[in-house]
Short mmCIF file of C-alpha atoms and ligand atoms in Angstrom, two decimals:
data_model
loop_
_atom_site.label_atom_id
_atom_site.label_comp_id
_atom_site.label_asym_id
_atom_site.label_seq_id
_atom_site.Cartn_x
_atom_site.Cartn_y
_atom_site.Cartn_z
CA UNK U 1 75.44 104.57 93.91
CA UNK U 2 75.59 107.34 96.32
CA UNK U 3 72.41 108.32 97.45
CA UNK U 4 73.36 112.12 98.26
CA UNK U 5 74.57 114.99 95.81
CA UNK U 6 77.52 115.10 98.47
CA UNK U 7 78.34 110.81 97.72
CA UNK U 8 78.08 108.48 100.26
CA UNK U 9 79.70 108.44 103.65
CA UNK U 10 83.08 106.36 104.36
CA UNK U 11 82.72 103.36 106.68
CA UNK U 12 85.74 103.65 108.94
CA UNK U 13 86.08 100.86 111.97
CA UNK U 14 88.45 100.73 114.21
CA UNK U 15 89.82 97.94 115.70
CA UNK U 16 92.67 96.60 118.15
CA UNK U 17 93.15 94.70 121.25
CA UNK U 18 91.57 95.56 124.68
CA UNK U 19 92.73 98.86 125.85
CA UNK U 20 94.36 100.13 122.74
CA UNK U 21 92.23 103.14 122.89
CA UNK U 22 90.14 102.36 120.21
CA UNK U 23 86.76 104.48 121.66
CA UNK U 24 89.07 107.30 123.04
CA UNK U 25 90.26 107.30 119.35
CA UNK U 26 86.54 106.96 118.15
CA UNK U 27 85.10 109.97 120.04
CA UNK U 28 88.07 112.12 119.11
CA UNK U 29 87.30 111.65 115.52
CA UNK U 30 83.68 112.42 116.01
CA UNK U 31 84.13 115.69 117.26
CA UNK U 32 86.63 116.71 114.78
CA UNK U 33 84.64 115.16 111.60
CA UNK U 34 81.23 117.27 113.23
CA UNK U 35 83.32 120.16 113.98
CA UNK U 36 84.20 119.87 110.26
CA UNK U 37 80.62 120.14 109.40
CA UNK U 38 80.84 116.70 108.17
CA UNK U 39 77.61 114.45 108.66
CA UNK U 40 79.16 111.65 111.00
CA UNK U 41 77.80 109.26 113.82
CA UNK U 42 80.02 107.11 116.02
CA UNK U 43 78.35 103.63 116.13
CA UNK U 44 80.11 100.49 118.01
CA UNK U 45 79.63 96.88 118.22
CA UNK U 46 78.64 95.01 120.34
CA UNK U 47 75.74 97.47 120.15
CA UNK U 48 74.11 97.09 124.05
CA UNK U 49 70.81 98.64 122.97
CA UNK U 50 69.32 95.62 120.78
CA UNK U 51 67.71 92.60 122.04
CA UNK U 52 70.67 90.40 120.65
CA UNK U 53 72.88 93.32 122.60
CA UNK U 54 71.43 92.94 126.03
CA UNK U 55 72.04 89.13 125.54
CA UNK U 56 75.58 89.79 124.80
CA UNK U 57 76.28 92.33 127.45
CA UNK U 58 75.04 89.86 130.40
CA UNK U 59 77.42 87.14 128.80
CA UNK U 60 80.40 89.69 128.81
CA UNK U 61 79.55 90.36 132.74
CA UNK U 62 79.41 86.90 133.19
CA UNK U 63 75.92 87.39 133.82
CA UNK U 64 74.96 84.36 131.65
CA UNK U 65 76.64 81.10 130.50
CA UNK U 66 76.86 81.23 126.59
CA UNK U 67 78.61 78.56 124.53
CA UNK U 68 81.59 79.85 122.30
CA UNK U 69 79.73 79.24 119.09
CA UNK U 70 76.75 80.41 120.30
CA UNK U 71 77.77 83.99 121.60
CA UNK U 72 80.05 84.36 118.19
CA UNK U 73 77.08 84.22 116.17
CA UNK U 74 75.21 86.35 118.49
CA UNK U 75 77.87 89.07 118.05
CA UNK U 76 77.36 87.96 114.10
CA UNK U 77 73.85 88.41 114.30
CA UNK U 78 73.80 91.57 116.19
CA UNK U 79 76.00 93.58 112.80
CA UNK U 80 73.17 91.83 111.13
CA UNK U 81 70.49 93.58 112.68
CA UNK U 82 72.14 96.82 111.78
CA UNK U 83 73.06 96.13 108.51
CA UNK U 84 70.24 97.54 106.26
CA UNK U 85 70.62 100.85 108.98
CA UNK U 86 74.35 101.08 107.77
CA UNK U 87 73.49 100.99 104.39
CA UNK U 88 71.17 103.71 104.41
CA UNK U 89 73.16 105.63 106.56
CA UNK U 90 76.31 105.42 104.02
CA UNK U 91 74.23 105.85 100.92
CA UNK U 92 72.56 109.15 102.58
CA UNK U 93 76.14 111.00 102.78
CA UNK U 94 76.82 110.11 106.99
CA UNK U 95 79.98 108.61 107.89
CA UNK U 96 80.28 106.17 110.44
CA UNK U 97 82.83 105.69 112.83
CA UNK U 98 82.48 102.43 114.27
CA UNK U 99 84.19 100.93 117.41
CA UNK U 100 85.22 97.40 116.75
CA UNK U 101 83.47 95.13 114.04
CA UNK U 102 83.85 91.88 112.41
CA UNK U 103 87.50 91.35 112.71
CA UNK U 104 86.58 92.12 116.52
CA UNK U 105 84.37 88.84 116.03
CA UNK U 106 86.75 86.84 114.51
CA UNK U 107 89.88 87.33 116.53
CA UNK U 108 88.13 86.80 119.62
CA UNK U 109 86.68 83.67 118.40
CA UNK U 110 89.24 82.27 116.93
CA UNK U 111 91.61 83.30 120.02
CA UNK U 112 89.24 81.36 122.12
CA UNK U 113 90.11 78.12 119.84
CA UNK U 114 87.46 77.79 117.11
CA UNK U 115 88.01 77.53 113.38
CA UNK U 116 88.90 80.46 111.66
CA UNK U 117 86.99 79.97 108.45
CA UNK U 118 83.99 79.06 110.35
CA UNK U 119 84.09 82.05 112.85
CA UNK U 120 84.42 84.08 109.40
CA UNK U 121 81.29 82.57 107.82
CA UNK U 122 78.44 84.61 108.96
CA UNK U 123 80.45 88.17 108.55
CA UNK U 124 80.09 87.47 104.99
CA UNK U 125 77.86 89.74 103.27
CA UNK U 126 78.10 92.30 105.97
CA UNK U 127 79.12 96.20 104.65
CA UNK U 128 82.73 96.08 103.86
CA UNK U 129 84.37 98.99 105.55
CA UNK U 130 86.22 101.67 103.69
CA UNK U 131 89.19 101.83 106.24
CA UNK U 132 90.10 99.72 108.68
CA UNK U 133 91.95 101.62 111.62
CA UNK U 134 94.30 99.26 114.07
CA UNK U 135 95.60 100.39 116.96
CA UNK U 136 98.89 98.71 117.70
CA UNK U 137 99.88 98.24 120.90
CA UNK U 138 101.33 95.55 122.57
CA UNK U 139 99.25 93.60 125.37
CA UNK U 140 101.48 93.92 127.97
CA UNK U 141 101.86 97.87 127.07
CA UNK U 142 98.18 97.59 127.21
CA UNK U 143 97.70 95.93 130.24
CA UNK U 144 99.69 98.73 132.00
CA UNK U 145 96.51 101.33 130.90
CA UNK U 146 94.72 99.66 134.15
CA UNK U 147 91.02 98.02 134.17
CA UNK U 148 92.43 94.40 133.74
CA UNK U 149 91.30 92.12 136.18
CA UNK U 150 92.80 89.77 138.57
CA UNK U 151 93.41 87.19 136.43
CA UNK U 152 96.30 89.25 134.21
CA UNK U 153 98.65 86.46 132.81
CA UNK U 154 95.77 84.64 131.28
CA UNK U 155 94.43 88.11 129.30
CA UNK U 156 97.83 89.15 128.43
CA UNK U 157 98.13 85.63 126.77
CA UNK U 158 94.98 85.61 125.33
CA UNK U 159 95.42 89.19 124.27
CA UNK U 160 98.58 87.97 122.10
CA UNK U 161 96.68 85.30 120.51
CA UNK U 162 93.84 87.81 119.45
CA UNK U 163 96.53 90.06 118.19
CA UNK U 164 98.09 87.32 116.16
CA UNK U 165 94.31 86.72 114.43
CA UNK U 166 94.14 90.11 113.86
CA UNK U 167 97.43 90.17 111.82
CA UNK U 168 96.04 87.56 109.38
CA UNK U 169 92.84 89.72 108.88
CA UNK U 170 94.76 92.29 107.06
CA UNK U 171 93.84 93.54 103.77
CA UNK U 172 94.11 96.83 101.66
CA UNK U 173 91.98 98.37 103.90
CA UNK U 174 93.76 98.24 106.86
CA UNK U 175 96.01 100.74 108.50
CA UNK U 176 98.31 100.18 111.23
CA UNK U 177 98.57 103.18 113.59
CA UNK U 178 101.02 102.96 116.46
CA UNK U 179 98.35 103.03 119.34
CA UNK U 180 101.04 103.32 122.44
CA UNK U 181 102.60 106.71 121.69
CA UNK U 182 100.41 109.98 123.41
CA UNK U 183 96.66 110.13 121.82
CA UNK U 184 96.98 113.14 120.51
CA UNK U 185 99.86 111.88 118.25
CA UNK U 186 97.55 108.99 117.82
CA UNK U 187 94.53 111.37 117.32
CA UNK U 188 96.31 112.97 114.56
CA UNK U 189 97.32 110.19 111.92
CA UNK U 190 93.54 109.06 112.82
CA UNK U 191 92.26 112.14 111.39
CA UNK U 192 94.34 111.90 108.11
CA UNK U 193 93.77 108.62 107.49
CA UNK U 194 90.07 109.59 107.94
CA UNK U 195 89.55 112.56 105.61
CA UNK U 196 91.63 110.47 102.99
CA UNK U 197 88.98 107.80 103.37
CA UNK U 198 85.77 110.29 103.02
CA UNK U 199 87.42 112.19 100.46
CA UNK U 200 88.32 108.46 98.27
CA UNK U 201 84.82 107.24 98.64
CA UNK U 202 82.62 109.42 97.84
CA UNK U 203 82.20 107.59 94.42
CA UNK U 204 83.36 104.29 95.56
CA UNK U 205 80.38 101.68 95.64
CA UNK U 206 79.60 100.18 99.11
CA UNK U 207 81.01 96.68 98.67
CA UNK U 208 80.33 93.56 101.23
CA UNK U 209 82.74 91.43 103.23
CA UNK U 210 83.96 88.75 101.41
CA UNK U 211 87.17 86.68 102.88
N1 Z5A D 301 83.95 91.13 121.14
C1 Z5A D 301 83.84 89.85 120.60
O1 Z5A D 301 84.27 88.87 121.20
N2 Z5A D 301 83.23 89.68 119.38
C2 Z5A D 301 82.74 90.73 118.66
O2 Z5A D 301 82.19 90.53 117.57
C3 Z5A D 301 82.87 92.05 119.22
C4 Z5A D 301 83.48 92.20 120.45
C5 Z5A D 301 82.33 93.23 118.47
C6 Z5A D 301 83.71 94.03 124.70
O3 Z5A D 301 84.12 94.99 123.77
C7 Z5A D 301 84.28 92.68 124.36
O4 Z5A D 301 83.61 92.11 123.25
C8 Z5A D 301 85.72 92.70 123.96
C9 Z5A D 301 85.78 92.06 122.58
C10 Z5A D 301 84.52 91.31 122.49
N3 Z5A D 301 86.40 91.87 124.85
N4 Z5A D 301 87.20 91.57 125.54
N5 Z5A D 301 87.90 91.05 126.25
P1 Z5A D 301 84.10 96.53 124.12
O5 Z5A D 301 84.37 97.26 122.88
O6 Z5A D 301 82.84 96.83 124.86
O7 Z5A D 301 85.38 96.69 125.11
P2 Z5A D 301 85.74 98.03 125.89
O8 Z5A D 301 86.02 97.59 127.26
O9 Z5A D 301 84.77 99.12 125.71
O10 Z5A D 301 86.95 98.65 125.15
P3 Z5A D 301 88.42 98.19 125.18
O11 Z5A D 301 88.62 97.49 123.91
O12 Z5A D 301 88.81 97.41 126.35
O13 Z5A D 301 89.26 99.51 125.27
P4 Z5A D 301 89.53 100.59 124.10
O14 Z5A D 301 88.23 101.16 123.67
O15 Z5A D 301 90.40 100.08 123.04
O16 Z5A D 301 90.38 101.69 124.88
P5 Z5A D 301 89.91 103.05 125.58
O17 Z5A D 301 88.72 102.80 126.45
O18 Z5A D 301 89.85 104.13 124.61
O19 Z5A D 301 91.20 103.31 126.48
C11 Z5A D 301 91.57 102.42 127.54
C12 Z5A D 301 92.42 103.16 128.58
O20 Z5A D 301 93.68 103.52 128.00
C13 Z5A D 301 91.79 104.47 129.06
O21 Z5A D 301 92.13 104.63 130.40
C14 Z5A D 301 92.48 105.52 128.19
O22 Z5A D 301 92.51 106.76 128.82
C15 Z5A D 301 93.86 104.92 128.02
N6 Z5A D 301 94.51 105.29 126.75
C16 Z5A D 301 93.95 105.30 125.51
N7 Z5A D 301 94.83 105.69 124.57
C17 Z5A D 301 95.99 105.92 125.22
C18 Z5A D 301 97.29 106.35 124.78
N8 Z5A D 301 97.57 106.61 123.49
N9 Z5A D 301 98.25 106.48 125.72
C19 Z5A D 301 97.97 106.22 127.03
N10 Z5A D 301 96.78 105.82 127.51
C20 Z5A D 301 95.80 105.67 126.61
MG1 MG D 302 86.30 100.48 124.08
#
């Protein structure tokens, strides 16, 4: 049920490999949706701010020494600890924009070797998004866009074996945007898919991941 006279807000993620411009993407849709006057915040995971965040962040600067089960359901558990903010978010009429989210989780899991189905486990019952926005672009392309580290070969390899978990994510939700031609063409389609999406589910119940 939509908790506003307007309906609820549109959960809209969007996802893709390192580099594919995913939070340029996601701050040029926030100022377009507010410029539109419509009630949007631009959330992304992992979210840095939380305990669970700070955690993750000193494992991603190699900081701290994390196990790869252990750190996957960390990321889990930090869209847990958001999850009953989301909902109230969605069913009061704002539409979130969200950088990267559970298929973020289990790509990068997976990619790193463990089992799909278990890596999926603990995203289920999380807020199903509305539209799922993928930037395509190929690692190497990506690689090019600069703040890769030394150790290149290795990321571009493990970049294609994310991108190949990715693929067999897809559902109806999903959208593929070409995410290597100029942003603004990117920037565009974003927006249309967008609208679309807040438009559609307005009356649409918020439904929960379910793989
Ligand atoms: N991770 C995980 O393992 N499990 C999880 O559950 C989650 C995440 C949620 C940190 O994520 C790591 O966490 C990430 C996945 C893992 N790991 N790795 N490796 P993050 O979101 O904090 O990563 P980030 O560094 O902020 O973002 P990013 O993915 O690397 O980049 P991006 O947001 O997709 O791209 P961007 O910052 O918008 O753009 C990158 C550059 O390309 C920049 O210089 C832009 O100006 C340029 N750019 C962007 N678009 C274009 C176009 N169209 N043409 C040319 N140049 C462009
Ligand atoms: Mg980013």
């Amino acid at each position: 049920n939509a908790g506003s006279k307007g309906g609820r807000g549109a959960l809209i993620v969007l996802e893709g490999l390192d580099r594919s411009g995913k939070s340029s993407q996601c701050a040029r849709l926030l100022s377009f949706l507010e410029g539109k006057g419509c009630a949007t915040e631009g959330w992304r995971f992992p979210d840095r701010e939380t305990s669970v965040g700070k955690m993750i962040s000193a494992y991603l600067a190699n900081e701290s020494q994390l196990d790869d089960r252990t750190i996957h359901l960390l990321f889990s558990a930090n869209r847990w600890e958001k999850r009953s903010l989301m909902e109230s978010k969605l069913l009061g009429g704002t539409t979130l924009v969200v950088d990267r989210y559970s298929y973020s989780g289990v790509a990068f899991s997976a990619a790193k070797g463990l089992d799909i189905e278990w890596c999926k486990a603990p995203e289920v019952g999380l807020l199903a998004p509305d539209l799922v926005i993928y930037l395509d672009v190929q690692p190497e392309k990506a690689a090019e866009r600069g703040g890769y580290g030394g150790e290149r070969y290795e990321r571009v390899e493990f970049q294609k074996r994310v991108a190949e978990y990715y693929h067999s994510l897809r559902d109806s939700t999903w959208k593929v945007v070409d995410g290597s031609v100029p942003m603004e063409t990117v920037e565009e389609q974003v927006r249309e898919l967008a609208m679309n999406c807040i438009s559609e589910c307005k009356e649409k119940q918020l439904t929960n991941l379910s793989w």
